[in-house]
GROMACS .gro file of C-alpha atoms in nm:
model
  333
    1UNK     CA    1  -1.269   2.030   1.535
    2UNK     CA    2  -1.107   1.701   1.441
    3UNK     CA    3  -1.238   1.398   1.627
    4UNK     CA    4  -1.082   1.053   1.593
    5UNK     CA    5  -1.248   0.740   1.730
    6UNK     CA    6  -1.130   0.380   1.755
    7UNK     CA    7  -1.430   0.154   1.703
    8UNK     CA    8  -1.547  -0.202   1.683
    9UNK     CA    9  -1.888  -0.312   1.556
   10UNK     CA   10  -2.232  -0.253   1.705
   11UNK     CA   11  -2.135  -0.055   2.016
   12UNK     CA   12  -1.885   0.156   1.828
   13UNK     CA   13  -2.121   0.220   1.537
   14UNK     CA   14  -2.408   0.326   1.762
   15UNK     CA   15  -2.183   0.555   1.962
   16UNK     CA   16  -2.049   0.724   1.646
   17UNK     CA   17  -2.405   0.765   1.517
   18UNK     CA   18  -2.491   0.929   1.849
   19UNK     CA   19  -2.183   1.150   1.821
   20UNK     CA   20  -2.294   1.273   1.478
   21UNK     CA   21  -2.644   1.337   1.611
   22UNK     CA   22  -2.498   1.539   1.899
   23UNK     CA   23  -2.274   1.742   1.668
   24UNK     CA   24  -2.554   1.814   1.422
   25UNK     CA   25  -2.800   1.922   1.694
   26UNK     CA   26  -2.576   2.083   1.956
   27UNK     CA   27  -2.312   2.236   1.729
   28UNK     CA   28  -2.492   2.328   1.406
   29UNK     CA   29  -2.273   2.504   1.154
   30UNK     CA   30  -1.949   2.410   1.329
   31UNK     CA   31  -1.700   2.240   1.099
   32UNK     CA   32  -1.620   1.900   1.246
   33UNK     CA   33  -1.420   1.619   1.087
   34UNK     CA   34  -1.475   1.272   1.232
   35UNK     CA   35  -1.230   0.994   1.151
   36UNK     CA   36  -1.325   0.643   1.258
   37UNK     CA   37  -1.050   0.380   1.278
   38UNK     CA   38  -1.228   0.048   1.245
   39UNK     CA   39  -1.125  -0.294   1.371
   40UNK     CA   40  -1.046  -0.548   1.099
   41UNK     CA   41  -0.942  -0.833   1.327
   42UNK     CA   42  -1.292  -0.980   1.285
   43UNK     CA   43  -1.246  -1.010   0.907
   44UNK     CA   44  -1.305  -1.348   0.748
   45UNK     CA   45  -1.320  -1.501   0.401
   46UNK     CA   46  -1.651  -1.678   0.332
   47UNK     CA   47  -1.754  -1.837   0.000
   48UNK     CA   48  -1.445  -1.679  -0.155
   49UNK     CA   49  -1.550  -1.329  -0.045
   50UNK     CA   50  -1.377  -1.097   0.200
   51UNK     CA   51  -1.615  -1.000   0.481
   52UNK     CA   52  -1.533  -0.712   0.717
   53UNK     CA   53  -1.806  -0.728   0.984
   54UNK     CA   54  -1.705  -0.427   1.195
   55UNK     CA   55  -1.641  -0.197   0.900
   56UNK     CA   56  -1.972  -0.296   0.742
   57UNK     CA   57  -2.166  -0.242   1.064
   58UNK     CA   58  -2.025   0.110   1.086
   59UNK     CA   59  -2.107   0.177   0.720
   60UNK     CA   60  -2.463   0.050   0.745
   61UNK     CA   61  -2.533   0.222   1.078
   62UNK     CA   62  -2.401   0.564   0.980
   63UNK     CA   63  -2.557   0.531   0.634
   64UNK     CA   64  -2.904   0.450   0.765
   65UNK     CA   65  -2.920   0.098   0.625
   66UNK     CA   66  -2.859  -0.121   0.928
   67UNK     CA   67  -3.099  -0.378   1.070
   68UNK     CA   68  -3.183  -0.197   1.393
   69UNK     CA   69  -3.304  -0.505   1.579
   70UNK     CA   70  -2.983  -0.694   1.517
   71UNK     CA   71  -2.748  -0.400   1.520
   72UNK     CA   72  -2.567  -0.551   1.219
   73UNK     CA   73  -2.656  -0.653   0.864
   74UNK     CA   74  -2.896  -0.475   0.631
   75UNK     CA   75  -3.253  -0.370   0.695
   76UNK     CA   76  -3.528  -0.525   0.481
   77UNK     CA   77  -3.295  -0.807   0.387
   78UNK     CA   78  -3.362  -1.126   0.191
   79UNK     CA   79  -3.160  -1.447   0.197
   80UNK     CA   80  -3.207  -1.613  -0.142
   81UNK     CA   81  -2.834  -1.655  -0.205
   82UNK     CA   82  -2.772  -1.805   0.138
   83UNK     CA   83  -3.068  -2.041   0.099
   84UNK     CA   84  -2.938  -2.164  -0.237
   85UNK     CA   85  -2.586  -2.208  -0.098
   86UNK     CA   86  -2.733  -2.417   0.182
   87UNK     CA   87  -2.926  -2.626  -0.070
   88UNK     CA   88  -2.600  -2.687  -0.252
   89UNK     CA   89  -2.435  -2.794   0.071
   90UNK     CA   90  -2.189  -2.504   0.069
   91UNK     CA   91  -2.019  -2.439   0.399
   92UNK     CA   92  -2.020  -2.271   0.643
   93UNK     CA   93  -2.390  -2.227   0.717
   94UNK     CA   94  -2.356  -2.069   1.061
   95UNK     CA   95  -2.271  -1.717   0.942
   96UNK     CA   96  -2.574  -1.527   0.816
   97UNK     CA   97  -2.527  -1.317   0.503
   98UNK     CA   98  -2.818  -1.145   0.332
   99UNK     CA   99  -2.847  -1.069  -0.038
  100UNK     CA  100  -2.774  -0.696  -0.002
  101UNK     CA  101  -2.487  -0.779   0.230
  102UNK     CA  102  -2.348  -1.020  -0.030
  103UNK     CA  103  -2.332  -0.731  -0.278
  104UNK     CA  104  -2.099  -0.541  -0.043
  105UNK     CA  105  -1.868  -0.841  -0.008
  106UNK     CA  106  -1.868  -0.915  -0.381
  107UNK     CA  107  -1.777  -0.553  -0.458
  108UNK     CA  108  -1.507  -0.544  -0.191
  109UNK     CA  109  -1.356  -0.873  -0.305
  110UNK     CA  110  -1.363  -0.764  -0.669
  111UNK     CA  111  -1.169  -0.445  -0.593
  112UNK     CA  112  -0.922  -0.623  -0.364
  113UNK     CA  113  -0.857  -0.875  -0.642
  114UNK     CA  114  -0.781  -0.581  -0.873
  115UNK     CA  115  -0.508  -0.471  -0.634
  116UNK     CA  116  -0.680  -0.190  -0.442
  117UNK     CA  117  -0.590  -0.175  -0.073
  118UNK     CA  118  -0.866  -0.219   0.183
  119UNK     CA  119  -0.849   0.150   0.277
  120UNK     CA  120  -0.926   0.254  -0.082
  121UNK     CA  121  -1.210   0.002  -0.104
  122UNK     CA  122  -1.352   0.123   0.227
  123UNK     CA  123  -1.343   0.483   0.099
  124UNK     CA  124  -1.556   0.380  -0.199
  125UNK     CA  125  -1.802   0.201   0.025
  126UNK     CA  126  -1.809   0.503   0.255
  127UNK     CA  127  -1.902   0.724  -0.040
  128UNK     CA  128  -2.186   0.485  -0.131
  129UNK     CA  129  -2.325   0.532   0.222
  130UNK     CA  130  -2.283   0.910   0.227
  131UNK     CA  131  -2.017   0.927   0.496
  132UNK     CA  132  -1.815   1.211   0.336
  133UNK     CA  133  -2.133   1.424   0.322
  134UNK     CA  134  -2.152   1.393   0.701
  135UNK     CA  135  -1.785   1.478   0.751
  136UNK     CA  136  -1.690   1.119   0.831
  137UNK     CA  137  -1.388   0.923   0.710
  138UNK     CA  138  -1.382   0.551   0.786
  139UNK     CA  139  -1.036   0.394   0.788
  140UNK     CA  140  -0.953   0.029   0.842
  141UNK     CA  141  -0.687  -0.005   1.110
  142UNK     CA  142  -0.457  -0.167   0.853
  143UNK     CA  143  -0.451  -0.271   0.488
  144UNK     CA  144  -0.274  -0.591   0.589
  145UNK     CA  145  -0.510  -0.890   0.617
  146UNK     CA  146  -0.531  -0.990   0.983
  147UNK     CA  147  -0.761  -1.240   1.151
  148UNK     CA  148  -0.830  -1.306   1.517
  149UNK     CA  149  -0.833  -1.670   1.621
  150UNK     CA  150  -0.936  -1.821   1.952
  151UNK     CA  151  -0.750  -2.109   2.112
  152UNK     CA  152  -1.018  -2.323   2.277
  153UNK     CA  153  -1.018  -2.642   2.478
  154UNK     CA  154  -1.269  -2.901   2.364
  155UNK     CA  155  -1.272  -3.266   2.463
  156UNK     CA  156  -0.951  -3.213   2.656
  157UNK     CA  157  -0.765  -3.091   2.347
  158UNK     CA  158  -0.668  -2.744   2.232
  159UNK     CA  159  -0.744  -2.615   1.886
  160UNK     CA  160  -0.763  -2.276   1.718
  161UNK     CA  161  -1.080  -2.154   1.549
  162UNK     CA  162  -1.159  -1.828   1.377
  163UNK     CA  163  -1.298  -1.564   1.609
  164UNK     CA  164  -1.624  -1.552   1.412
  165UNK     CA  165  -1.678  -1.924   1.460
  166UNK     CA  166  -1.625  -1.886   1.835
  167UNK     CA  167  -1.841  -1.572   1.856
  168UNK     CA  168  -2.125  -1.657   1.616
  169UNK     CA  169  -2.142  -2.034   1.583
  170UNK     CA  170  -2.059  -2.123   1.943
  171UNK     CA  171  -2.184  -1.800   2.106
  172UNK     CA  172  -1.857  -1.794   2.305
  173UNK     CA  173  -1.966  -2.112   2.486
  174UNK     CA  174  -1.626  -2.278   2.433
  175UNK     CA  175  -1.369  -2.180   2.694
  176UNK     CA  176  -1.123  -1.935   2.538
  177UNK     CA  177  -0.766  -2.003   2.648
  178UNK     CA  178  -0.621  -1.711   2.455
  179UNK     CA  179  -0.655  -1.498   2.143
  180UNK     CA  180  -0.407  -1.508   1.855
  181UNK     CA  181  -0.416  -1.242   1.582
  182UNK     CA  182  -0.262  -1.380   1.266
  183UNK     CA  183  -0.072  -1.119   1.066
  184UNK     CA  184  -0.084  -0.846   1.331
  185UNK     CA  185   0.290  -0.833   1.402
  186UNK     CA  186   0.365  -0.763   1.037
  187UNK     CA  187   0.078  -0.519   0.988
  188UNK     CA  188   0.125  -0.148   0.929
  189UNK     CA  189  -0.133   0.119   1.004
  190UNK     CA  190  -0.347   0.203   0.704
  191UNK     CA  191  -0.273   0.538   0.537
  192UNK     CA  192  -0.408   0.821   0.751
  193UNK     CA  193  -0.447   0.622   1.074
  194UNK     CA  194  -0.149   0.760   1.266
  195UNK     CA  195  -0.203   1.109   1.128
  196UNK     CA  196  -0.567   1.102   1.243
  197UNK     CA  197  -0.453   1.024   1.598
  198UNK     CA  198  -0.163   1.266   1.606
  199UNK     CA  199  -0.353   1.563   1.462
  200UNK     CA  200  -0.685   1.509   1.641
  201UNK     CA  201  -0.835   1.763   1.880
  202UNK     CA  202  -1.015   1.480   2.061
  203UNK     CA  203  -0.965   1.103   2.057
  204UNK     CA  204  -1.260   0.888   2.167
  205UNK     CA  205  -1.281   0.523   2.265
  206UNK     CA  206  -1.645   0.416   2.220
  207UNK     CA  207  -1.791   0.132   2.428
  208UNK     CA  208  -1.645  -0.136   2.202
  209UNK     CA  209  -1.501  -0.469   2.315
  210UNK     CA  210  -1.170  -0.380   2.487
  211UNK     CA  211  -1.006  -0.711   2.394
  212UNK     CA  212  -1.111  -0.810   2.042
  213UNK     CA  213  -1.208  -0.469   1.901
  214UNK     CA  214  -1.017  -0.175   2.050
  215UNK     CA  215  -0.752  -0.413   2.183
  216UNK     CA  216  -0.679  -0.540   1.833
  217UNK     CA  217  -0.653  -0.186   1.694
  218UNK     CA  218  -0.407  -0.101   1.971
  219UNK     CA  219  -0.200  -0.402   1.865
  220UNK     CA  220  -0.126  -0.257   1.521
  221UNK     CA  221   0.236  -0.140   1.540
  222UNK     CA  222   0.255   0.234   1.596
  223UNK     CA  223  -0.104   0.294   1.707
  224UNK     CA  224  -0.044   0.278   2.080
  225UNK     CA  225   0.264   0.498   2.050
  226UNK     CA  226   0.059   0.753   1.857
  227UNK     CA  227  -0.202   0.759   2.134
  228UNK     CA  228   0.070   0.813   2.393
  229UNK     CA  229   0.215   1.098   2.190
  230UNK     CA  230  -0.096   1.280   2.069
  231UNK     CA  231  -0.167   1.624   2.212
  232UNK     CA  232  -0.539   1.546   2.206
  233UNK     CA  233  -0.717   1.432   2.522
  234UNK     CA  234  -0.817   1.066   2.500
  235UNK     CA  235  -1.156   0.988   2.653
  236UNK     CA  236  -1.314   0.644   2.672
  237UNK     CA  237  -1.661   0.509   2.748
  238UNK     CA  238  -1.678   0.192   2.955
  239UNK     CA  239  -1.832  -0.102   2.765
  240UNK     CA  240  -1.964  -0.249   3.091
  241UNK     CA  241  -2.274  -0.178   3.299
  242UNK     CA  242  -2.280  -0.352   3.632
  243UNK     CA  243  -1.975  -0.554   3.533
  244UNK     CA  244  -2.137  -0.698   3.222
  245UNK     CA  245  -2.156  -0.594   2.856
  246UNK     CA  246  -2.493  -0.481   2.728
  247UNK     CA  247  -2.449  -0.725   2.440
  248UNK     CA  248  -2.179  -0.960   2.323
  249UNK     CA  249  -1.921  -1.141   2.530
  250UNK     CA  250  -1.670  -0.879   2.644
  251UNK     CA  251  -1.670  -1.026   2.994
  252UNK     CA  252  -1.561  -1.366   2.858
  253UNK     CA  253  -1.292  -1.199   2.646
  254UNK     CA  254  -1.159  -1.016   2.952
  255UNK     CA  255  -1.152  -1.341   3.148
  256UNK     CA  256  -0.950  -1.505   2.871
  257UNK     CA  257  -0.673  -1.247   2.912
  258UNK     CA  258  -0.687  -1.256   3.292
  259UNK     CA  259  -0.856  -0.919   3.342
  260UNK     CA  260  -1.150  -0.863   3.575
  261UNK     CA  261  -1.484  -0.766   3.423
  262UNK     CA  262  -1.493  -0.420   3.578
  263UNK     CA  263  -1.479  -0.069   3.440
  264UNK     CA  264  -1.170  -0.002   3.651
  265UNK     CA  265  -0.990  -0.302   3.503
  266UNK     CA  266  -1.082  -0.200   3.147
  267UNK     CA  267  -0.951   0.151   3.213
  268UNK     CA  268  -0.628  -0.015   3.323
  269UNK     CA  269  -0.587  -0.158   2.974
  270UNK     CA  270  -0.567   0.201   2.845
  271UNK     CA  271  -0.379   0.350   3.143
  272UNK     CA  272  -0.077   0.468   2.944
  273UNK     CA  273  -0.278   0.712   2.733
  274UNK     CA  274  -0.627   0.756   2.886
  275UNK     CA  275  -0.722   1.104   3.011
  276UNK     CA  276  -1.094   1.061   3.083
  277UNK     CA  277  -1.328   0.770   3.153
  278UNK     CA  278  -1.708   0.756   3.151
  279UNK     CA  279  -1.853   0.494   3.387
  280UNK     CA  280  -2.211   0.388   3.452
  281UNK     CA  281  -2.334   0.450   3.809
  282UNK     CA  282  -2.395   0.074   3.839
  283UNK     CA  283  -2.019   0.015   3.823
  284UNK     CA  284  -1.825   0.078   4.143
  285UNK     CA  285  -1.495   0.249   4.072
  286UNK     CA  286  -1.274   0.434   4.314
  287UNK     CA  287  -1.255   0.807   4.252
  288UNK     CA  288  -0.900   0.897   4.142
  289UNK     CA  289  -0.712   1.177   4.317
  290UNK     CA  290  -0.794   1.523   4.187
  291UNK     CA  291  -0.595   1.613   3.878
  292UNK     CA  292  -0.485   1.257   3.803
  293UNK     CA  293  -0.564   1.056   3.493
  294UNK     CA  294  -0.805   0.936   3.399
  295UNK     CA  295  -1.064   1.185   3.520
  296UNK     CA  296  -1.379   0.995   3.609
  297UNK     CA  297  -1.736   1.089   3.515
  298UNK     CA  298  -2.030   0.878   3.628
  299UNK     CA  299  -2.342   0.881   3.413
  300UNK     CA  300  -2.590   0.633   3.262
  301UNK     CA  301  -2.428   0.460   2.964
  302UNK     CA  302  -2.712   0.255   2.816
  303UNK     CA  303  -2.745   0.352   2.448
  304UNK     CA  304  -3.119   0.281   2.439
  305UNK     CA  305  -3.180   0.526   2.155
  306UNK     CA  306  -2.995   0.756   1.918
  307UNK     CA  307  -3.069   1.043   2.155
  308UNK     CA  308  -2.928   0.852   2.453
  309UNK     CA  309  -2.614   0.771   2.256
  310UNK     CA  310  -2.589   1.139   2.159
  311UNK     CA  311  -2.604   1.243   2.524
  312UNK     CA  312  -2.324   1.000   2.609
  313UNK     CA  313  -2.112   1.126   2.319
  314UNK     CA  314  -2.176   1.484   2.431
  315UNK     CA  315  -2.062   1.397   2.782
  316UNK     CA  316  -1.745   1.240   2.638
  317UNK     CA  317  -1.671   1.558   2.441
  318UNK     CA  318  -1.733   1.776   2.746
  319UNK     CA  319  -1.494   1.563   2.949
  320UNK     CA  320  -1.236   1.586   2.670
  321UNK     CA  321  -1.265   1.965   2.665
  322UNK     CA  322  -1.212   1.978   3.041
  323UNK     CA  323  -0.895   1.770   2.999
  324UNK     CA  324  -0.764   1.948   2.692
  325UNK     CA  325  -0.487   2.124   2.880
  326UNK     CA  326  -0.354   1.807   3.042
  327UNK     CA  327  -0.117   1.719   2.761
  328UNK     CA  328  -0.024   2.078   2.687
  329UNK     CA  329   0.132   2.226   2.377
  330UNK     CA  330   0.437   2.009   2.422
  331UNK     CA  331   0.232   1.700   2.343
  332UNK     CA  332   0.255   1.349   2.475
  333UNK     CA  333   0.314   1.213   2.821
   0.00000   0.00000   0.00000
């Protein structure tokens, strides 16, 4: 079985970890290849180093090194480098980087400076965290540097700030007028991205931010077309429970693009390729006519533990299997 998932940071990483747990416990001995296409729109350069927050969160989570309480960063971390940078007056000081985390960014930046593409660098980092041993390939959505910026209104004037400044420093408290992704129009999918979608047996959309995570991946030229054309059923998990994200600011991101904070509205963002949709019972959503897309399954979606995430991933796979004949051998829609 070949499974491809489009993922952002914490929610995506925890879902994929649950998926692996489900596969290892429920399908022991079955050969399964999991390809994760990670969002790089969150990437930022800090202190001269290239930081890829979503890719790193996936690496650390699947590799067993993540700070569980935060959901990002390294466990058992120290902050000597950051403290010394602050003492020197180096800016910015609102983005927390630990010493072990710095090592990742130094290594990545060193290899990028030597001319390696981000996909090759990510493969090396994946090997460090044992992803190939678990049948996992992590691909950045593109090797082209892209960065999401937020146009905000402050003091009656508009200005653009990096997404990380809006998300981390301001905790999304500044009103977002719109999102602008620098470099996205000229980006090309990283090697293996389109093939992973086209040749998958199942495509999964974890409960990642539909605007600034999965939405950015879908903006890479060719990705959305590949999802429309794949023969694999595409099943998504709503990122909302009771109309609100469990963590983060997905509701504010949806408001910025004029979309209601509901599971039905999020499904509408994927309507041209979505075959199945998992929704929490706390979210009202009209049952679609029998046989139409997406097929709707209601179940609890709170990933309160690895086991809970595994159950959700298992439900997503079961829904995908029930929809496998929708696209047929002819492929596409």
